[in-house]
mmCIF file of C-alpha atoms and ligand atoms in Angstrom:
data_model
loop_
_atom_site.group_PDB
_atom_site.id
_atom_site.type_symbol
_atom_site.label_atom_id
_atom_site.label_comp_id
_atom_site.label_asym_id
_atom_site.label_seq_id
_atom_site.Cartn_x
_atom_site.Cartn_y
_atom_site.Cartn_z
ATOM 1 C CA MET A 1 0.716 -2.351 8.829
ATOM 2 C CA GLN A 2 3.929 -2.308 10.785
ATOM 3 C CA VAL A 3 4.269 -4.759 13.655
ATOM 4 C CA ASN A 4 6.858 -4.606 16.388
ATOM 5 C CA ILE A 5 7.036 -8.218 17.525
ATOM 6 C CA THR A 6 9.799 -8.030 20.136
ATOM 7 C CA SER A 7 12.021 -5.544 21.949
ATOM 8 C CA LYS A 8 14.660 -8.232 22.362
ATOM 9 C CA CYS A 9 17.755 -7.817 20.205
ATOM 10 C CA ASN A 10 21.137 -9.504 19.864
ATOM 11 C CA LEU A 11 22.703 -6.041 19.305
ATOM 12 C CA PHE A 12 22.779 -2.868 21.388
ATOM 13 C CA CYS A 13 23.158 -0.078 18.822
ATOM 14 C CA LYS A 14 23.887 3.446 19.960
ATOM 15 C CA HIS A 15 21.129 5.021 17.866
ATOM 16 C CA CYS A 16 18.379 2.523 18.789
ATOM 17 C CA HIS A 17 15.140 4.408 19.305
ATOM 18 C CA ILE A 18 13.401 1.611 21.175
ATOM 19 C CA ASN A 19 16.191 0.733 23.607
ATOM 20 C CA ALA A 20 16.299 -2.835 22.326
ATOM 21 C CA GLY A 21 18.747 -5.372 23.686
ATOM 22 C CA LEU A 22 19.129 -8.774 25.306
ATOM 23 C CA ASN A 23 17.825 -7.249 28.527
ATOM 24 C CA ARG A 24 14.384 -6.690 26.967
ATOM 25 C CA HIS A 25 11.779 -9.436 26.957
ATOM 26 C CA GLU A 26 8.600 -7.959 25.454
ATOM 27 C CA GLU A 27 7.234 -10.231 22.759
ATOM 28 C CA MET A 28 4.108 -10.310 20.630
ATOM 29 C CA SER A 29 2.028 -13.374 21.498
ATOM 30 C CA LEU A 30 0.611 -15.782 18.942
ATOM 31 C CA GLU A 31 -2.865 -14.616 19.948
ATOM 32 C CA THR A 32 -2.037 -11.006 19.006
ATOM 33 C CA MET A 33 -0.443 -12.201 15.755
ATOM 34 C CA LYS A 34 -3.714 -13.913 14.887
ATOM 35 C CA HIS A 35 -5.440 -10.526 15.140
ATOM 36 C CA VAL A 36 -2.749 -9.087 12.838
ATOM 37 C CA ILE A 37 -3.501 -11.806 10.282
ATOM 38 C CA ARG A 38 -7.259 -11.279 10.674
ATOM 39 C CA LEU A 39 -6.931 -7.608 9.705
ATOM 40 C CA LEU A 40 -4.235 -7.978 7.047
ATOM 41 C CA PRO A 41 -6.606 -8.192 4.039
ATOM 42 C CA ASN A 42 -7.212 -4.455 4.651
ATOM 43 C CA PHE A 43 -3.521 -3.669 4.069
ATOM 44 C CA LYS A 44 -1.058 -3.912 1.200
ATOM 45 C CA ILE A 45 2.151 -4.424 3.165
ATOM 46 C CA LEU A 46 3.166 -6.098 6.408
ATOM 47 C CA ASP A 47 6.388 -4.563 7.740
ATOM 48 C CA ILE A 48 7.852 -6.714 10.538
ATOM 49 C CA THR A 49 10.210 -5.032 12.957
ATOM 50 C CA GLY A 50 11.604 -5.217 16.507
ATOM 51 C CA GLY A 51 14.121 -5.477 18.296
ATOM 52 C CA ALA A 52 15.414 -8.318 16.223
ATOM 53 C CA PRO A 53 12.052 -9.663 14.999
ATOM 54 C CA GLU A 54 13.642 -13.038 14.223
ATOM 55 C CA MET A 55 13.952 -13.604 17.997
ATOM 56 C CA ASN A 56 10.188 -13.969 18.396
ATOM 57 C CA ASN A 57 9.514 -17.738 18.273
ATOM 58 C CA ASN A 58 6.450 -17.155 16.082
ATOM 59 C CA TYR A 59 8.291 -15.040 13.466
ATOM 60 C CA ARG A 60 8.092 -17.754 10.798
ATOM 61 C CA TRP A 61 4.432 -18.473 11.589
ATOM 62 C CA LEU A 62 3.637 -14.780 11.095
ATOM 63 C CA ILE A 63 5.459 -14.645 7.753
ATOM 64 C CA ASP A 64 3.805 -17.764 6.368
ATOM 65 C CA ASN A 65 0.333 -16.647 7.380
ATOM 66 C CA ALA A 66 0.860 -13.088 6.115
ATOM 67 C CA ILE A 67 1.950 -14.423 2.727
ATOM 68 C CA ASN A 68 -1.138 -16.634 2.598
ATOM 69 C CA SER A 69 -3.184 -13.435 3.165
ATOM 70 C CA GLY A 70 -1.771 -12.072 -0.088
ATOM 71 C CA VAL A 71 0.108 -9.033 1.273
ATOM 72 C CA HIS A 72 3.667 -8.037 0.459
ATOM 73 C CA VAL A 73 5.834 -8.945 3.451
ATOM 74 C CA MET A 74 8.965 -7.093 4.462
ATOM 75 C CA THR A 75 11.163 -7.779 7.449
ATOM 76 C CA ARG A 76 13.693 -5.542 9.158
ATOM 77 C CA SER A 77 16.875 -7.380 10.090
ATOM 78 C CA ASN A 78 20.224 -6.446 11.544
ATOM 79 C CA LEU A 79 21.578 -9.477 9.566
ATOM 80 C CA VAL A 80 24.050 -10.248 12.394
ATOM 81 C CA ILE A 81 21.360 -12.474 13.909
ATOM 82 C CA MET A 82 21.400 -14.656 10.780
ATOM 83 C CA ASN A 83 24.918 -15.697 11.708
ATOM 84 C CA GLU A 84 23.798 -17.049 15.078
ATOM 85 C CA SER A 85 22.796 -20.595 15.897
ATOM 86 C CA GLY A 86 19.100 -21.249 15.233
ATOM 87 C CA TYR A 87 18.838 -18.492 12.630
ATOM 88 C CA GLN A 88 21.300 -19.558 9.949
ATOM 89 C CA ASP A 89 18.664 -20.981 7.596
ATOM 90 C CA LEU A 90 16.691 -17.711 7.573
ATOM 91 C CA PRO A 91 18.144 -16.329 4.309
ATOM 92 C CA GLU A 92 16.801 -19.377 2.426
ATOM 93 C CA PHE A 93 13.499 -19.299 4.355
ATOM 94 C CA LEU A 94 12.936 -15.642 3.415
ATOM 95 C CA ALA A 95 14.091 -16.077 -0.189
ATOM 96 C CA GLU A 96 11.744 -19.019 -0.783
ATOM 97 C CA ARG A 97 8.836 -16.812 0.287
ATOM 98 C CA GLY A 98 9.929 -13.643 -1.528
ATOM 99 C CA VAL A 99 10.132 -11.598 1.682
ATOM 100 C CA GLU A 100 11.721 -8.164 1.229
ATOM 101 C CA ILE A 101 14.658 -7.614 3.598
ATOM 102 C CA VAL A 102 15.495 -4.197 5.016
ATOM 103 C CA CYS A 103 18.869 -4.136 6.726
ATOM 104 C CA SER A 104 20.436 -1.331 8.671
ATOM 105 C CA LEU A 105 23.963 -0.490 7.540
ATOM 106 C CA PRO A 106 24.834 2.866 9.131
ATOM 107 C CA PHE A 107 27.742 3.326 6.734
ATOM 108 C CA TYR A 108 29.820 1.427 4.179
ATOM 109 C CA SER A 109 32.992 1.632 6.243
ATOM 110 C CA GLU A 110 33.860 -0.822 8.992
ATOM 111 C CA ASN A 111 34.787 1.799 11.599
ATOM 112 C CA ASP A 112 31.590 3.796 11.279
ATOM 113 C CA CYS A 113 29.379 0.715 11.282
ATOM 114 C CA ASP A 114 31.106 -0.947 14.244
ATOM 115 C CA ARG A 115 30.999 2.297 16.218
ATOM 116 C CA GLN A 116 27.186 2.369 16.046
ATOM 117 C CA ARG A 117 26.315 -1.321 16.021
ATOM 118 C CA GLY A 118 29.133 -2.926 17.977
ATOM 119 C CA SER A 119 32.557 -4.347 17.284
ATOM 120 C CA GLY A 120 32.728 -7.011 14.548
ATOM 121 C CA THR A 121 29.236 -6.331 13.174
ATOM 122 C CA PHE A 122 30.374 -4.884 9.826
ATOM 123 C CA LYS A 123 32.228 -8.040 8.747
ATOM 124 C CA ILE A 124 29.235 -10.246 9.595
ATOM 125 C CA ILE A 125 26.804 -7.941 7.766
ATOM 126 C CA ILE A 126 29.040 -7.973 4.686
ATOM 127 C CA SER A 127 29.212 -11.770 4.706
ATOM 128 C CA MET A 128 25.406 -11.960 5.072
ATOM 129 C CA LEU A 129 24.874 -9.500 2.216
ATOM 130 C CA LYS A 130 27.049 -11.737 0.037
ATOM 131 C CA LYS A 131 24.998 -14.758 1.018
ATOM 132 C CA LEU A 132 21.766 -12.872 0.223
ATOM 133 C CA ASN A 133 23.169 -11.807 -3.174
ATOM 134 C CA ALA A 134 23.999 -15.446 -3.892
ATOM 135 C CA LEU A 135 20.324 -16.292 -3.280
ATOM 136 C CA GLY A 136 19.243 -13.565 -5.711
ATOM 137 C CA TYR A 137 18.506 -10.846 -3.149
ATOM 138 C CA GLY A 138 19.309 -7.383 -4.475
ATOM 139 C CA LEU A 139 19.618 -8.796 -8.001
ATOM 140 C CA SER A 140 16.142 -10.111 -8.789
ATOM 141 C CA GLU A 141 13.096 -7.814 -8.724
ATOM 142 C CA LYS A 142 11.325 -10.511 -6.734
ATOM 143 C CA LEU A 143 13.866 -10.339 -3.908
ATOM 144 C CA PRO A 144 14.387 -6.710 -2.852
ATOM 145 C CA LEU A 145 17.252 -6.060 -0.459
ATOM 146 C CA ASP A 146 17.252 -2.556 1.018
ATOM 147 C CA LEU A 147 19.849 -0.912 3.212
ATOM 148 C CA VAL A 148 19.199 1.760 5.815
ATOM 149 C CA TYR A 149 21.555 4.648 6.463
ATOM 150 C CA ASN A 150 21.230 6.785 9.546
ATOM 151 C CA PRO A 151 23.575 9.586 10.627
ATOM 152 C CA GLY A 152 26.327 8.725 13.078
ATOM 153 C CA GLY A 153 25.652 11.865 15.146
ATOM 154 C CA ALA A 154 23.433 14.911 15.678
ATOM 155 C CA PHE A 155 23.042 15.858 12.033
ATOM 156 C CA LEU A 156 20.585 15.272 9.181
ATOM 157 C CA PRO A 157 21.130 12.631 6.483
ATOM 158 C CA PRO A 158 22.621 13.795 3.185
ATOM 159 C CA ASN A 159 20.674 13.512 -0.079
ATOM 160 C CA GLN A 160 19.351 9.940 -0.345
ATOM 161 C CA SER A 161 19.913 9.473 -4.109
ATOM 162 C CA SER A 162 23.544 10.636 -4.011
ATOM 163 C CA LEU A 163 24.208 8.539 -0.946
ATOM 164 C CA GLU A 164 22.638 5.505 -2.611
ATOM 165 C CA ARG A 165 24.968 5.947 -5.602
ATOM 166 C CA GLU A 166 27.933 6.226 -3.224
ATOM 167 C CA TYR A 167 26.898 3.097 -1.237
ATOM 168 C CA LYS A 168 26.326 1.129 -4.453
ATOM 169 C CA ALA A 169 29.702 2.090 -5.900
ATOM 170 C CA ARG A 170 31.643 1.366 -2.704
ATOM 171 C CA LEU A 171 29.917 -1.906 -1.813
ATOM 172 C CA LYS A 172 30.304 -3.154 -5.386
ATOM 173 C CA SER A 173 33.963 -2.198 -5.797
ATOM 174 C CA GLU A 174 35.109 -3.229 -2.315
ATOM 175 C CA HIS A 175 32.910 -6.266 -1.627
ATOM 176 C CA ASN A 176 31.115 -7.135 -4.896
ATOM 177 C CA ILE A 177 27.767 -6.560 -3.143
ATOM 178 C CA GLU A 178 24.584 -5.299 -4.782
ATOM 179 C CA PHE A 179 21.364 -4.083 -3.217
ATOM 180 C CA THR A 180 18.058 -2.579 -4.310
ATOM 181 C CA ASN A 181 17.367 0.703 -2.470
ATOM 182 C CA LEU A 182 18.996 2.796 0.202
ATOM 183 C CA PHE A 183 16.712 4.394 2.784
ATOM 184 C CA ALA A 184 18.178 7.476 4.487
ATOM 185 C CA ILE A 185 16.506 7.860 7.876
ATOM 186 C CA THR A 186 16.815 10.819 10.242
ATOM 187 C CA ASN A 187 17.623 9.819 13.816
ATOM 188 C CA ASN A 188 14.563 10.397 15.961
ATOM 189 C CA PRO A 189 15.412 12.156 19.252
ATOM 190 C CA ILE A 190 14.064 9.357 21.462
ATOM 191 C CA GLY A 191 15.417 6.162 23.063
ATOM 192 C CA ARG A 192 19.196 5.668 23.178
ATOM 193 C CA PHE A 193 19.740 8.420 20.603
ATOM 194 C CA ARG A 194 17.976 10.854 22.956
ATOM 195 C CA GLU A 195 20.222 9.639 25.804
ATOM 196 C CA PHE A 196 23.261 10.310 23.616
ATOM 197 C CA LEU A 197 21.991 13.829 22.822
ATOM 198 C CA ASP A 198 21.473 14.545 26.517
ATOM 199 C CA ARG A 199 24.858 13.115 27.523
ATOM 200 C CA SER A 200 26.724 15.066 24.866
ATOM 201 C CA GLY A 201 24.792 18.302 25.520
ATOM 202 C CA ASN A 202 23.479 18.228 21.953
ATOM 203 C CA TYR A 203 19.735 17.881 22.516
ATOM 204 C CA ASP A 204 18.790 21.572 22.172
ATOM 205 C CA LYS A 205 21.101 22.040 19.205
ATOM 206 C CA TYR A 206 19.690 18.972 17.451
ATOM 207 C CA MET A 207 16.078 20.009 18.037
ATOM 208 C CA LYS A 208 16.839 23.499 16.724
ATOM 209 C CA ARG A 209 18.408 21.919 13.661
ATOM 210 C CA LEU A 210 15.211 19.921 13.102
ATOM 211 C CA PHE A 211 12.946 22.967 13.658
ATOM 212 C CA ASP A 212 15.077 25.141 11.359
ATOM 213 C CA SER A 213 14.981 22.478 8.644
ATOM 214 C CA PHE A 214 11.190 22.089 8.781
ATOM 215 C CA ASN A 215 9.992 21.320 5.253
ATOM 216 C CA PRO A 216 6.228 21.630 4.591
ATOM 217 C CA GLU A 217 6.700 19.519 1.460
ATOM 218 C CA ALA A 218 7.494 16.556 3.715
ATOM 219 C CA LEU A 219 4.071 16.704 5.414
ATOM 220 C CA PRO A 220 2.070 14.689 2.848
ATOM 221 C CA GLY A 221 4.544 11.790 3.056
ATOM 222 C CA MET A 222 4.558 11.342 6.839
ATOM 223 C CA MET A 223 4.214 7.595 7.328
ATOM 224 C CA CYS A 224 1.665 7.945 10.153
ATOM 225 C CA ARG A 225 -0.836 9.078 7.517
ATOM 226 C CA PHE A 226 -0.714 5.748 5.693
ATOM 227 C CA GLN A 227 0.031 3.092 8.269
ATOM 228 C CA ILE A 228 -0.815 1.655 11.609
ATOM 229 C CA SER A 229 1.823 0.407 14.009
ATOM 230 C CA VAL A 230 1.145 -2.497 16.378
ATOM 231 C CA GLY A 231 3.133 -2.924 19.584
ATOM 232 C CA CYS A 232 4.160 -6.238 21.165
ATOM 233 C CA ASP A 233 1.113 -6.194 23.425
ATOM 234 C CA GLY A 234 -1.285 -5.397 20.565
ATOM 235 C CA ARG A 235 -1.561 -1.714 21.420
ATOM 236 C CA LEU A 236 -1.974 0.546 18.400
ATOM 237 C CA TYR A 237 0.168 3.533 17.472
ATOM 238 C CA ASP A 238 0.511 5.982 14.602
ATOM 239 C CA CYS A 239 4.117 4.884 14.099
ATOM 240 C CA ASP A 240 7.012 2.965 15.606
ATOM 241 C CA PHE A 241 8.458 6.168 17.120
ATOM 242 C CA ASN A 242 5.322 6.786 19.170
ATOM 243 C CA GLN A 243 5.619 3.351 20.786
ATOM 244 C CA PRO A 244 8.522 3.989 23.188
ATOM 245 C CA LEU A 245 6.931 7.331 24.080
ATOM 246 C CA GLY A 246 3.688 5.605 25.054
ATOM 247 C CA LEU A 247 1.701 7.742 22.593
ATOM 248 C CA ALA A 248 -0.888 5.095 21.786
ATOM 249 C CA ILE A 249 -4.071 5.642 19.803
ATOM 250 C CA ASP A 250 -6.948 6.249 22.243
ATOM 251 C CA GLU A 251 -9.699 4.130 20.702
ATOM 252 C CA PRO A 252 -9.608 1.327 19.784
ATOM 253 C CA ASP A 253 -6.592 0.881 22.032
ATOM 254 C CA ASN A 254 -5.723 -2.682 21.008
ATOM 255 C CA ILE A 255 -5.754 -4.620 17.761
ATOM 256 C CA SER A 256 -7.976 -7.236 19.395
ATOM 257 C CA LYS A 257 -10.746 -4.604 19.561
ATOM 258 C CA VAL A 258 -10.643 -3.696 15.878
ATOM 259 C CA ASN A 259 -13.476 -5.271 13.948
ATOM 260 C CA ASN A 260 -13.518 -2.927 11.021
ATOM 261 C CA ILE A 261 -10.691 -0.876 9.576
ATOM 262 C CA SER A 262 -12.952 2.181 9.498
ATOM 263 C CA GLN A 263 -12.422 2.346 13.292
ATOM 264 C CA LEU A 264 -8.832 3.428 12.575
ATOM 265 C CA THR A 265 -9.261 5.886 9.787
ATOM 266 C CA PRO A 266 -9.675 8.800 9.813
ATOM 267 C CA ARG A 267 -8.126 9.399 13.218
ATOM 268 C CA LYS A 268 -6.210 12.142 14.989
ATOM 269 C CA ILE A 269 -2.476 11.465 14.904
ATOM 270 C CA LYS A 270 -0.596 11.920 18.199
ATOM 271 C CA PHE A 271 2.107 14.472 17.454
ATOM 272 C CA ALA A 272 4.906 15.704 19.728
ATOM 273 C CA ASP A 273 8.281 17.423 19.289
ATOM 274 C CA HIS A 274 9.995 14.251 18.009
ATOM 275 C CA CYS A 275 7.781 14.491 14.897
ATOM 276 C CA TYR A 276 10.050 17.250 13.576
ATOM 277 C CA ALA A 277 12.504 14.461 12.666
ATOM 278 C CA CYS A 278 9.993 13.237 10.044
ATOM 279 C CA VAL A 279 9.523 16.628 8.392
ATOM 280 C CA ALA A 280 13.031 18.104 8.498
ATOM 281 C CA GLY A 281 15.072 18.461 5.308
ATOM 282 C CA ASN A 282 14.058 15.808 2.798
ATOM 283 C CA GLY A 283 11.645 14.213 5.241
ATOM 284 C CA SER A 284 12.090 10.804 6.845
ATOM 285 C CA SER A 285 10.140 7.599 7.323
ATOM 286 C CA CYS A 286 10.894 3.892 7.766
ATOM 287 C CA GLY A 287 11.060 3.823 3.952
ATOM 288 C CA GLY A 288 13.543 6.703 3.687
ATOM 289 C CA THR A 289 13.055 10.277 2.543
ATOM 290 C CA THR A 290 9.583 11.551 1.771
ATOM 291 C CA ALA A 291 10.061 14.913 0.024
HETATM 292 S S1 SF4 B 301 18.800 -0.485 16.170
HETATM 293 FE FE1 SF4 B 301 17.911 -2.432 15.528
HETATM 294 S S2 SF4 B 301 19.626 -3.890 15.608
HETATM 295 FE FE2 SF4 B 301 20.228 -2.110 16.805
HETATM 296 S S3 SF4 B 301 19.672 -2.552 18.948
HETATM 297 FE FE3 SF4 B 301 17.943 -1.447 18.008
HETATM 298 S S4 SF4 B 301 16.582 -3.021 17.233
HETATM 299 FE FE4 SF4 B 301 18.589 -3.991 17.592
HETATM 300 S S1 SF4 B 302 5.336 12.625 12.262
HETATM 301 FE FE1 SF4 B 302 5.265 11.879 14.378
HETATM 302 S S2 SF4 B 302 3.516 10.510 14.442
HETATM 303 FE FE2 SF4 B 302 4.040 10.827 12.279
HETATM 304 S S3 SF4 B 302 5.448 9.162 11.755
HETATM 305 FE FE3 SF4 B 302 6.703 10.867 12.408
HETATM 306 S S4 SF4 B 302 7.050 10.548 14.607
HETATM 307 FE FE4 SF4 B 302 5.325 9.269 13.987
#
C-alpha cells in the first residue's frame, strides 16, 4: 500500500508530478490513517510518500503503528527536510525502527541536482546521506537506503544497473557515501513536469518518444497491478500518478469503505496516456525499472 499523506513540501522541484510545495495544505487525517492501519495486515509493504511526508504531524504515529502491524515500512524523503528544525532527530527515529529510506537524488553532481531541486539542496542531501551512513543506513541489510534518479529533461532514463554502478563509484570516491539500490524512474508527463513540457514545446515530442519506446515486457511489472494508492483524503487510486489526475477507483471510493481486501482486487485499472511512461524502455515504477 502506498499512502500519500500530504501535498505540502519544503521543496519545489521542477519535475514534481504532484505540484507539491509550501503552498499546498492537503494532509491525511489521523482518522484516515487509522483505516490504513486497519487494512495493513493484508499488505506486505507500507510505502509512505507526499509531498514531504514528514510534514504531516501524524507521520511518526503512522510509522509506529505500521511497524506494530508487522509490515515492512518505507518512507520517501527529500532528506533536505531532515536538516530543518523539528525534523533533525528523524534519522535516528527511522533507524531505530528499521524504516527503509528512499531519497530522490536526480544526479550525483551539484549543478544537476540543484537545478531540479533548488539551490543548495545537493550539499544538504550529501550531509544527510553521510549522517545516515553513520547510523548504518546503506551499509546494513536491515537499513536499506535507496536513491532515485530521474531524467533532467524530456528523455528516458539510461540503464538502471549501469547508472547505479556510476552513482556508487562517484558518491564513494567523491563523498565516501554508500547506498543500497538506485531506482531509475521515468518522468511522468503530469504535474510540474507536464507544465515544463508544455512551456518548452516538448510535450508532443516526449509523448512520441514514450509511444515509440513502448515495451510489452514492461506490462507485467506495472506497479498498479500490485498496489493500492491512498490519497490524503482517503480516496483510492491505482497509483500515485493517477492521484493528481483525479483518476480515482470508482468503488469503493474511499479507504473508510473497504471492509475486505477482495473489494479492491481484481479491479479495472484506470489507464490514460500518461501510463506510457510506465511501459516505455525498461519500464518504470516507484521502485525503478520493471523490465
Ligand atoms: S518532487 Fe518530492 S521533494 Fe520535490 S517538490 Fe515534489 S514532493 Fe517535494
Ligand atoms: S500504468 Fe498508469 S495506472 Fe499503472 S502505475 Fe503507471 S501511471 Fe499508474
